[in-house]
Short mmCIF file of C-alpha atoms in Angstrom, two decimals:
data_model
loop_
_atom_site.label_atom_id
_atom_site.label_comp_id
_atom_site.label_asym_id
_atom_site.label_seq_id
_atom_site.Cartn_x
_atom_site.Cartn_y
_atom_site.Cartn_z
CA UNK A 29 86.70 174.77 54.12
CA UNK A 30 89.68 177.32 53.17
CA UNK A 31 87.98 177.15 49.58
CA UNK A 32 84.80 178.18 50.74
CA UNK A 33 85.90 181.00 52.59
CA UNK A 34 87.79 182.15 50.30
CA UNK A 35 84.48 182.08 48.22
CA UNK A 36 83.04 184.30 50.55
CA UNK A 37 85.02 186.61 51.25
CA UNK A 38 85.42 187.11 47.08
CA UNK A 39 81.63 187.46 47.30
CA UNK A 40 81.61 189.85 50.31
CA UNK A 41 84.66 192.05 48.52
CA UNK A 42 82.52 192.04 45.35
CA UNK A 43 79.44 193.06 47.27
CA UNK A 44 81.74 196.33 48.87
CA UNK A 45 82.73 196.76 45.08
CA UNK A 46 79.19 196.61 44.09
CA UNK A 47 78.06 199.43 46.55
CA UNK A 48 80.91 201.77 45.54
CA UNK A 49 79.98 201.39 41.87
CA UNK A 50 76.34 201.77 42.57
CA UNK A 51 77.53 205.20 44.05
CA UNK A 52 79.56 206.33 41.40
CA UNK A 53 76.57 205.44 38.95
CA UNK A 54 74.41 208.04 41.01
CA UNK A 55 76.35 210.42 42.36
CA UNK A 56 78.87 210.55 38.89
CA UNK A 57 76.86 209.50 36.05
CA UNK A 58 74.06 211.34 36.71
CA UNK A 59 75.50 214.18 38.06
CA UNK A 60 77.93 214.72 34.89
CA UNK A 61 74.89 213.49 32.80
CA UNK A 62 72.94 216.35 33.73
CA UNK A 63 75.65 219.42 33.01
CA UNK A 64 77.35 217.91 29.86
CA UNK A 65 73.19 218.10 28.43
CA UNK A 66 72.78 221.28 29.88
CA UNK A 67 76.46 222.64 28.60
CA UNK A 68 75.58 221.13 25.04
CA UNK A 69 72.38 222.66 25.09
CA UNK A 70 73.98 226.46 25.90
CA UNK A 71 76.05 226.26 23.49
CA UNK A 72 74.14 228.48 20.45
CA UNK A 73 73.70 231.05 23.66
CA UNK A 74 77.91 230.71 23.70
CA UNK A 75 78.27 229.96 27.57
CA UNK A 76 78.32 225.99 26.51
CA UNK A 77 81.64 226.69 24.39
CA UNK A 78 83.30 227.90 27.60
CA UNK A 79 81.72 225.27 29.71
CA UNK A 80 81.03 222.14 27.80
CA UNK A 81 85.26 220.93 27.07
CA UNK A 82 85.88 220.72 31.02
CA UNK A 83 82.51 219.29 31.91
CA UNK A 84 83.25 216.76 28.90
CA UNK A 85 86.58 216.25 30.14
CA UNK A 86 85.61 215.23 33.23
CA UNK A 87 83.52 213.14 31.78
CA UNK A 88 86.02 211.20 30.27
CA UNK A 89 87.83 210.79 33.33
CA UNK A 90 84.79 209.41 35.05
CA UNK A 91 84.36 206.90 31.88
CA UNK A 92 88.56 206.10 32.45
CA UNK A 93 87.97 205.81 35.61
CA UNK A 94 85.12 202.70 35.06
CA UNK A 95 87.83 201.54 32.71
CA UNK A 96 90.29 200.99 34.80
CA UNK A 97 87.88 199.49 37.69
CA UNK A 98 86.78 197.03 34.97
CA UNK A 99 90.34 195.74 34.71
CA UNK A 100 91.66 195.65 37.75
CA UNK A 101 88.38 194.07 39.51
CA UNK A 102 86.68 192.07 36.74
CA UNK A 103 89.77 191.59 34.43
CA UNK A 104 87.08 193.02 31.42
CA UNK A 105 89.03 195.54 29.42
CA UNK A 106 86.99 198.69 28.00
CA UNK A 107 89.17 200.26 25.03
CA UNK A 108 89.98 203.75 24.86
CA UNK A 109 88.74 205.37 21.64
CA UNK A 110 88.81 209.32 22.55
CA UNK A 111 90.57 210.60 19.13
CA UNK A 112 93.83 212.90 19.82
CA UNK A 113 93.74 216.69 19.93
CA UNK A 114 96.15 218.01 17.68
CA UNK A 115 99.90 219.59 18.99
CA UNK A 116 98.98 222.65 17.63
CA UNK A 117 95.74 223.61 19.13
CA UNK A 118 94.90 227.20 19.88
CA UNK A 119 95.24 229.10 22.81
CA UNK A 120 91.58 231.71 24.31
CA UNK A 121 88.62 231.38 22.83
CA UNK A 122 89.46 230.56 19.37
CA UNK A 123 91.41 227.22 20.67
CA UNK A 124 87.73 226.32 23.20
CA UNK A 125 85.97 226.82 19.78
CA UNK A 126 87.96 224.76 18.31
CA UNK A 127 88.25 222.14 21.32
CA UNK A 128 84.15 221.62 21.68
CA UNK A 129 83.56 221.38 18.29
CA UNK A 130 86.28 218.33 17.93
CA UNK A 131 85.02 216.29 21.47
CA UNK A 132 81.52 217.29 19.86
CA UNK A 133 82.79 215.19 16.91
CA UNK A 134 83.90 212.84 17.81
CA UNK A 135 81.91 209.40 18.52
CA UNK A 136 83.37 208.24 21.78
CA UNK A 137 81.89 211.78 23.39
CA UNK A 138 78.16 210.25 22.76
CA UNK A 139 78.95 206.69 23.46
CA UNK A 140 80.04 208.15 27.03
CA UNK A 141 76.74 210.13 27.13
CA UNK A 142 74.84 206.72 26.01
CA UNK A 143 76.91 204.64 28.75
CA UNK A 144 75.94 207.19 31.67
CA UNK A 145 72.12 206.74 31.02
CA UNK A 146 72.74 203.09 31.41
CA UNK A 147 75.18 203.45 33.77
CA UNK A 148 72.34 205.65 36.11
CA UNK A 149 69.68 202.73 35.44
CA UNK A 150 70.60 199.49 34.67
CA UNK A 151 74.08 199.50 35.95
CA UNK A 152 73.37 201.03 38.89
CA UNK A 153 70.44 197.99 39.24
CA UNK A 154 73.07 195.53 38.82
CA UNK A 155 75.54 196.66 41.14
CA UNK A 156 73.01 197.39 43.95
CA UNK A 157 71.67 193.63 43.26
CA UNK A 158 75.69 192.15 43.78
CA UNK A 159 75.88 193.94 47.02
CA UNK A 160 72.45 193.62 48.11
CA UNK A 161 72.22 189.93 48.12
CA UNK A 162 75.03 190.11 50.32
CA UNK A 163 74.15 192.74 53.03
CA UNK A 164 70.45 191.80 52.97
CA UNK A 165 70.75 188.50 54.75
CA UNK A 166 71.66 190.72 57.72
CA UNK A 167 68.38 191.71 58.52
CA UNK A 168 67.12 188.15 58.60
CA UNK A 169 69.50 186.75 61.24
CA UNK A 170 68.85 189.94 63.03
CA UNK A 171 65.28 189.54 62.91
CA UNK A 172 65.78 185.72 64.21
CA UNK A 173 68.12 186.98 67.27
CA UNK A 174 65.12 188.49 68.57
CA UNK A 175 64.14 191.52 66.77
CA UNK A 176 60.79 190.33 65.69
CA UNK A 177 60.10 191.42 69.19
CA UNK A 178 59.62 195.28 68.57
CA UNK A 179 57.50 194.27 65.36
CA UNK A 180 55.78 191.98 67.00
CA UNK A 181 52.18 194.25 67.01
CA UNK A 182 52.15 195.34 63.71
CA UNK A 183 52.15 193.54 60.39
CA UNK A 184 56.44 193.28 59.13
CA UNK A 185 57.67 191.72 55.78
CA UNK A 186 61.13 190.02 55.42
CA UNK A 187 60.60 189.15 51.73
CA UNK A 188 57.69 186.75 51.33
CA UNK A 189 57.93 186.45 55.17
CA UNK A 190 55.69 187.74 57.77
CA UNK A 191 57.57 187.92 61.22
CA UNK A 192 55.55 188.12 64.29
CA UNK A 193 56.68 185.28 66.30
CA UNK A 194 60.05 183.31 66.62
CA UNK A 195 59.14 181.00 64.45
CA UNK A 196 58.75 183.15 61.85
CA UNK A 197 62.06 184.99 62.88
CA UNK A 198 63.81 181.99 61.95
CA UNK A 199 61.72 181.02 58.84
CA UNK A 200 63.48 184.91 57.86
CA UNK A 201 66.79 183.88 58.78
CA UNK A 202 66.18 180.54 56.88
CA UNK A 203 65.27 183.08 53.65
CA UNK A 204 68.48 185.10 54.40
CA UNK A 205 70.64 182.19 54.85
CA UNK A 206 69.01 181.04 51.21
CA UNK A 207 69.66 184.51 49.96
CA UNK A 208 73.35 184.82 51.30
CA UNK A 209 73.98 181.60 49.46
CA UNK A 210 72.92 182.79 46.54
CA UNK A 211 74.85 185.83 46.79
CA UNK A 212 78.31 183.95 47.20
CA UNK A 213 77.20 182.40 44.23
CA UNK A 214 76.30 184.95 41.49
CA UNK A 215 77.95 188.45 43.45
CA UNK A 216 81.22 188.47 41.51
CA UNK A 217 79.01 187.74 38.45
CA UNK A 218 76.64 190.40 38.55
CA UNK A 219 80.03 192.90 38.98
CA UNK A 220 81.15 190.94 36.11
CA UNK A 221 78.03 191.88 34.54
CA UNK A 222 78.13 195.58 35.44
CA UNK A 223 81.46 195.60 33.33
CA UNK A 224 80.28 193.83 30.78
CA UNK A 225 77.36 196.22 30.28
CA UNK A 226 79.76 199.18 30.43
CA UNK A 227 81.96 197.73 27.74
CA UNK A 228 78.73 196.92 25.51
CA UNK A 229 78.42 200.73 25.38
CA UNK A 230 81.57 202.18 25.73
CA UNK A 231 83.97 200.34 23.07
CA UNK A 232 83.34 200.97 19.28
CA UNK A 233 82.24 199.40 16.81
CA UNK A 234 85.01 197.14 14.41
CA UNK A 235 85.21 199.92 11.88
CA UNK A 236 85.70 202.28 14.45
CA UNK A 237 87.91 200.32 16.67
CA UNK A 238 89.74 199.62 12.60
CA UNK A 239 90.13 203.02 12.40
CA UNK A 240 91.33 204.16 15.99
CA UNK A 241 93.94 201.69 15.14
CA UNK A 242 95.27 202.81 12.10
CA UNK A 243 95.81 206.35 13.75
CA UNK A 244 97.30 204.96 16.96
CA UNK A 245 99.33 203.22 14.87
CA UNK A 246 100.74 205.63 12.36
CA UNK A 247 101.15 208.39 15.18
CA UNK A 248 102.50 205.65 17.08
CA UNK A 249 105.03 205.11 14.50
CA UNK A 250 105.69 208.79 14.07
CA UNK A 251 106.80 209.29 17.83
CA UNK A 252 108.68 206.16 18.12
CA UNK A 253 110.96 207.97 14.87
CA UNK A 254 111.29 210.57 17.28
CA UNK A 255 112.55 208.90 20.41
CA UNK A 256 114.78 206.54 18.11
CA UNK A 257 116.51 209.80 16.55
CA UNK A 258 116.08 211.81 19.97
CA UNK A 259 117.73 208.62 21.64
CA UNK A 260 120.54 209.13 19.58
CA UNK A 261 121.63 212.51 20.12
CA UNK A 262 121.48 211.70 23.41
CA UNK A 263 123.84 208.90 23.23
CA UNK A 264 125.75 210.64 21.02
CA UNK A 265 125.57 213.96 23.32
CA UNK A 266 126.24 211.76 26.57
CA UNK A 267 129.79 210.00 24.41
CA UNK A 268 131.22 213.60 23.28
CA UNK A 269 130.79 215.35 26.69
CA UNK A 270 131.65 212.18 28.95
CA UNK A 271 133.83 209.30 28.12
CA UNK A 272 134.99 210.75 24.70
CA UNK A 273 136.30 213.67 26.92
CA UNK A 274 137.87 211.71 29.54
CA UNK A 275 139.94 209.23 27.07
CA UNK A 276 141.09 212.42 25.19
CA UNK A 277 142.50 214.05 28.15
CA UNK A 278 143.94 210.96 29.39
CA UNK A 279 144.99 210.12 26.12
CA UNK A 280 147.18 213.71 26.71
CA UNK A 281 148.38 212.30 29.80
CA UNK A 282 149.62 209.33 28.99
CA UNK A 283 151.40 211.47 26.60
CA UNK A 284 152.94 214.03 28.84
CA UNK A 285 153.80 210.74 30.47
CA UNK A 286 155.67 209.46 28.02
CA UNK A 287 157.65 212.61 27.90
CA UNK A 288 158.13 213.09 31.55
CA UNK A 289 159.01 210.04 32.34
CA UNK A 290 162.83 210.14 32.36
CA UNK A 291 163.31 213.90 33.82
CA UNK A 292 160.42 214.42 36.31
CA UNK A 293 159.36 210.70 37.27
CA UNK A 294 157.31 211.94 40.45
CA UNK A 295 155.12 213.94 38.18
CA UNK A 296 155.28 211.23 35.67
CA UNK A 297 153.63 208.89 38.69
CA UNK A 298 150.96 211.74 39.40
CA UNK A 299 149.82 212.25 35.93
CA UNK A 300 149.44 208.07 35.37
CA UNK A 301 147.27 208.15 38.84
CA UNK A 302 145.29 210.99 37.10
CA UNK A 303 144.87 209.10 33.34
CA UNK A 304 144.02 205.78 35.54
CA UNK A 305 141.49 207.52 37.55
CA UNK A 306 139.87 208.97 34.05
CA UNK A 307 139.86 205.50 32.56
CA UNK A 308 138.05 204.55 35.09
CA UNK A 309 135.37 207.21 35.20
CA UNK A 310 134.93 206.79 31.66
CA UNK A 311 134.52 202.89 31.76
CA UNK A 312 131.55 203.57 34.26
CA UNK A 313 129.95 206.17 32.11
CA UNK A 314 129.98 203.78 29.48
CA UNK A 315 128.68 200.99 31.37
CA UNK A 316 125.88 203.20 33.06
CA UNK A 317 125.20 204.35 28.87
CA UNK A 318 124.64 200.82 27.86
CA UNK A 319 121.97 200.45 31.06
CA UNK A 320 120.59 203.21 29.52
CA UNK A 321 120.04 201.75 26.38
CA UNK A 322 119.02 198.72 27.56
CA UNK A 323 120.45 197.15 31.14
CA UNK A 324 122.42 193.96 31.35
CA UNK A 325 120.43 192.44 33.71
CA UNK A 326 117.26 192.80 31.81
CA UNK A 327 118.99 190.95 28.68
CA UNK A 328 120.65 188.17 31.03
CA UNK A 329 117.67 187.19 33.83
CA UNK A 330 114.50 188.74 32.13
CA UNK A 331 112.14 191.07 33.16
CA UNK A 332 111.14 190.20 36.34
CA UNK A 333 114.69 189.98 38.22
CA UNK A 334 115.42 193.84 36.21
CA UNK A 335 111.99 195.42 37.86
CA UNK A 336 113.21 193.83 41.34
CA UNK A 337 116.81 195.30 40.39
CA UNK A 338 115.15 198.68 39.95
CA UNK A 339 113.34 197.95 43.11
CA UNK A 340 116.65 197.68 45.18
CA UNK A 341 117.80 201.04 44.15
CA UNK A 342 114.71 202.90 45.41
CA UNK A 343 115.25 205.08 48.26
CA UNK A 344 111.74 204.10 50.02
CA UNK A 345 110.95 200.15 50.68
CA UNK A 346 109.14 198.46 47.22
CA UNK A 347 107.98 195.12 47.17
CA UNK A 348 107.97 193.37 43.91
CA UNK A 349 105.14 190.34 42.82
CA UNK A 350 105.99 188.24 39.61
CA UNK A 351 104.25 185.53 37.72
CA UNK A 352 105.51 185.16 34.66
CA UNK A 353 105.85 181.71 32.74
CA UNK A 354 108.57 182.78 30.21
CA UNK A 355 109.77 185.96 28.64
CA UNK A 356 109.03 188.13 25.92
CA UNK A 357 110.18 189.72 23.21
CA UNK A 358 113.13 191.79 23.80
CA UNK A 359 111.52 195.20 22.48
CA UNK A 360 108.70 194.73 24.81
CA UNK A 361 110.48 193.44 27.40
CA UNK A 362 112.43 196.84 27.34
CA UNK A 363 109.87 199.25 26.60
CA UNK A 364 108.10 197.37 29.85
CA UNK A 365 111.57 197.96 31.83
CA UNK A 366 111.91 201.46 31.14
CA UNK A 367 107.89 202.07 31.74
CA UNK A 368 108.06 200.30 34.92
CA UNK A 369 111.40 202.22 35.90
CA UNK A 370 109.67 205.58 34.87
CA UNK A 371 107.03 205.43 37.23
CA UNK A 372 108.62 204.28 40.01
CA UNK A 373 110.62 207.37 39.61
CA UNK A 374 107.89 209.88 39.89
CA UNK A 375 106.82 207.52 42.85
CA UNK A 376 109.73 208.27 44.62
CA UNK A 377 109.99 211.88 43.46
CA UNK A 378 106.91 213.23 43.35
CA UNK A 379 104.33 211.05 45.84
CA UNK A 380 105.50 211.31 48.94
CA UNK A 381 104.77 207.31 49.30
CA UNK A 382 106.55 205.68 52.20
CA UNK A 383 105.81 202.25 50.23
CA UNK A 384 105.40 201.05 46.63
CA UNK A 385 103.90 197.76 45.25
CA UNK A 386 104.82 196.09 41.71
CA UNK A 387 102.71 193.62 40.28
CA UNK A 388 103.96 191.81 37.41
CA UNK A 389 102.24 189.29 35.32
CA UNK A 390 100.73 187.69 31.60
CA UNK A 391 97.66 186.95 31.01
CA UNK A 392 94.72 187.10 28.39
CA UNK A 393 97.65 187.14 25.71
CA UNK A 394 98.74 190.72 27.28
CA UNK A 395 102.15 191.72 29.86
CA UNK A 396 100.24 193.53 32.69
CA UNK A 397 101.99 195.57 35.54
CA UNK A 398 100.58 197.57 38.18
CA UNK A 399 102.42 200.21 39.87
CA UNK A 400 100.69 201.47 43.07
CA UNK A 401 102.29 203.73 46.22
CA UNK A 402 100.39 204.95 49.13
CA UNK A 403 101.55 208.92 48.20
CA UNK A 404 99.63 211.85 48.45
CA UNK A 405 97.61 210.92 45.09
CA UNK A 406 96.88 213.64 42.72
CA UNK A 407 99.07 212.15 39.70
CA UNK A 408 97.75 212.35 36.03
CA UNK A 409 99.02 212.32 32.00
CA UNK A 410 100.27 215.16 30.46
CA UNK A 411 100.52 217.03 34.35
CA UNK A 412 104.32 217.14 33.76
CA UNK A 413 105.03 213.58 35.71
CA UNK A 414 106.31 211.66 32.95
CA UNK A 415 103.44 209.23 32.23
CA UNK A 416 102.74 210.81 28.99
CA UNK A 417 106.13 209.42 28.00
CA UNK A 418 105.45 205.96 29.39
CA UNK A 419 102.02 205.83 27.60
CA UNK A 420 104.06 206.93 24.24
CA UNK A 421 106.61 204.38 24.55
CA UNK A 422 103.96 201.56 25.37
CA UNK A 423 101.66 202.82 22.33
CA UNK A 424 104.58 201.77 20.28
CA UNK A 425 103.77 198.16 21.04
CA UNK A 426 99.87 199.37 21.17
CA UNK A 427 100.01 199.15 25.01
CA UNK A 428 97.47 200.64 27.01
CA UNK A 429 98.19 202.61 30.30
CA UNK A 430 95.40 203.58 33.08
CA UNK A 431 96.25 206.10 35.88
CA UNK A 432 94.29 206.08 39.45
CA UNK A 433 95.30 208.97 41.33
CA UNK A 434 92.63 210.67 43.61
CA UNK A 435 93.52 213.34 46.18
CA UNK A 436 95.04 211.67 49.47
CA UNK A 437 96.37 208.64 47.39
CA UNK A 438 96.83 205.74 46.51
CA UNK A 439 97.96 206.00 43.02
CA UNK A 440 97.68 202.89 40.83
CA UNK A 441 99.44 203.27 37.06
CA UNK A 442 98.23 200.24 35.04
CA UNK A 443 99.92 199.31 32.10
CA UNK A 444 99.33 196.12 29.04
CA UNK A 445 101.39 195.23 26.55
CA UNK A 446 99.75 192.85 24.29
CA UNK A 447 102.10 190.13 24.07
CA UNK A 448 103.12 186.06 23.77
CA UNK A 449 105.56 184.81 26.05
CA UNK A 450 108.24 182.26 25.02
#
């Protein structure tokens, strides 16, 4: 019994999701269908150069958006393929010249175009059908509960069913009953479907997925140079001006000490209070430099008992979900750590989130974690919040990171790590 309405309800929640997507096809695809064409086509008269990158760009967001829906709902993972803008790109109208012409170029801008005309038509057919056999079977048990009555002089159809009498009221709620049956059975495979469909137009080809890589991977390897020799300095930086400091001066009073020992003992005492005091200031700054570089607790009880350390120091409550069947490397298992760590930060910081949830676990050979909070919403990459430096540190390991953030909250950061655990 628990099983099947469990079943249900997954059917019923995949109907709601079915409805909201069927929306989004509508009111998004076709809406941003309809002004990227129009933008493109302006573009010899030279309004489409000012126009088309931000109507493109929010087409890409739209197509993200589907992305991350597809993962989170239907566990069916859409690749990313939208080819970098360089650092040095132009500023006026030299630098929107320069940005049409390179989304114009590149092939993921007319696979999204491609996706939106299915999106409008055939996905928006399959996601009306996994809510619709659902919500339809309403109207037949309504019918049978007596409202054949007000249709009971003219000529009404319930399917194949003519209802005029109460017989035939319950011959519809026997055809809605038949229909809601078959909804619990196929709903969460027709959203399935809908992602499916997405992802047969949206992710490129081999050659171009080949190739994608290949750049992710040598830009990847560029940046992680960076941090490495960036992460230096600034262990370096944080050893001259902190404990380096405090073990020289102490190192002068133990000194001074040494000389003051026989004629001014008192001071002698006060200066050994002062050198054991720096000792021990410098001891935690070393200890709280080797968290930073990677944290004890991570390298002793794994990943999952590090996030819910990190969870404990959070001024606002965080609750912390892990299923994990063994642990992984200890480069990803760090990069995850101080990912995870980032953006609970700006959750704290920035969302105004009276409650965060961490979700934790492995599966289709990949690390995934979810960070969500019930903030103020409004979050995105490159906005200054830090996620562009979590989704450079997980492109190291050619990990993937999806952000969720609409206006009034919640905001969900997704992140995969392709992975094995051991």
């Amino acid at each position: 019994m628990d099983a099947k309405r469990g079943r249900i309800g997954s059917a019923l929640l995949a109907a709601g999701r079915g409805l909201v997507l069927s929306f989004a096809a509508i009111a998004g695809s076709c809406t941003l269908f309809v002004l990227a064409l129009v933008s493109i086509v302006m573009i010899p008269l030279g309004i489409g150069l000012v126009t088309t990158p931000y109507i493109l760009q929010a087409v890409r967001k739209h197509a993200n958006q589907r992305r991350l829906l597809a993962v989170t709902w239907s566990n069916v993972r859409i690749p990313v393929p939208y080819r970098p803008f360089p650092k040095d790109m132009r500023s006026g109208f030299t630098g929107q010249v320069e940005r049409t012409t390179l989304m114009l170029k590149d092939p993921a801008t007319w696979r999204d175009m491609r996706w939106m005309m299915v999106d409008m038509t055939a996905g928006y057919v399959v996601a009306v059908l996994a809510a619709a056999l659902m919500v339809y079977p309403v109207e037949g048990f309504v019918l049978a509960a007596g409202l054949w009555r007000v249709f009971r002089d003219d000529q009404y159809w319930y399917g194949f069913v003519p209802v005029d009498s109460q017989a035939t009221g319950l011959a519809a709620a026997a055809l809605g009953a038949a229909v809601f049956a078959l909804g619990v059975l196929v709903s969460e495979r027709l959203l399935r479907a809908h992602f499916v469909l997405a992802r047969s137009v949206l992710a490129p080809t081999q050659e171009q997925e080949l190739a994608l890589r290949i750049d992710r991977l040598t830009e990847t390897r560029h940046e992680a140079v960076d941090t490495a020799a960036s992460e230096l300095r600034r262990i370096e930086r944080d050893l001259h001006d902190g404990a380096q400091a405090r073990l020289v001066a102490m190192g002068m009073n133990l000194g001074t000490v040494e000389a003051l020992i026989e004629k001014d003992p008192a001071q002698a005492k006060q200066l050994l209070a002062m050198a054991r005091e720096s000792s021990a200031e410098a001891l935690t700054e070393l200890r709280d430099l080797v968290r930073g570089i990677h944290p004890p607790v991570l390298a002793e009880r794994g990943l999952g008992d590090a996030v819910k350390a990190l969870a404990l120091r959070l001024p606002i409550p965080c609750d912390v979900d892990v299923e994990l069947t063994g642990r992984a490397d200890a480069p990803v298992e760090s990069a995850a750590y101080f990912a995870v760590s980032e953006a609970l930060t700006n959750a704290a910081k920035h969302s105004g989130a009276d409650r965060i949830w961490v979700d934790l676990r492995h599966g289709d050979g990949a690390l995934k974690v979810s960070v969500t909070d019930n903030g103020r919403g409004g979050a995105s990459v490159g906005a200054g919040s830090g996620l562009s430096g979590i989704e450079r540190r997980l492109g190291t390991f050619d990990g993937i990171m999806a952000v969720s953030s609409p206006a009034g909250g919640p905001t969900m950061v997704t992140m995969e790590i392709p992975c094995e655990l051991s």
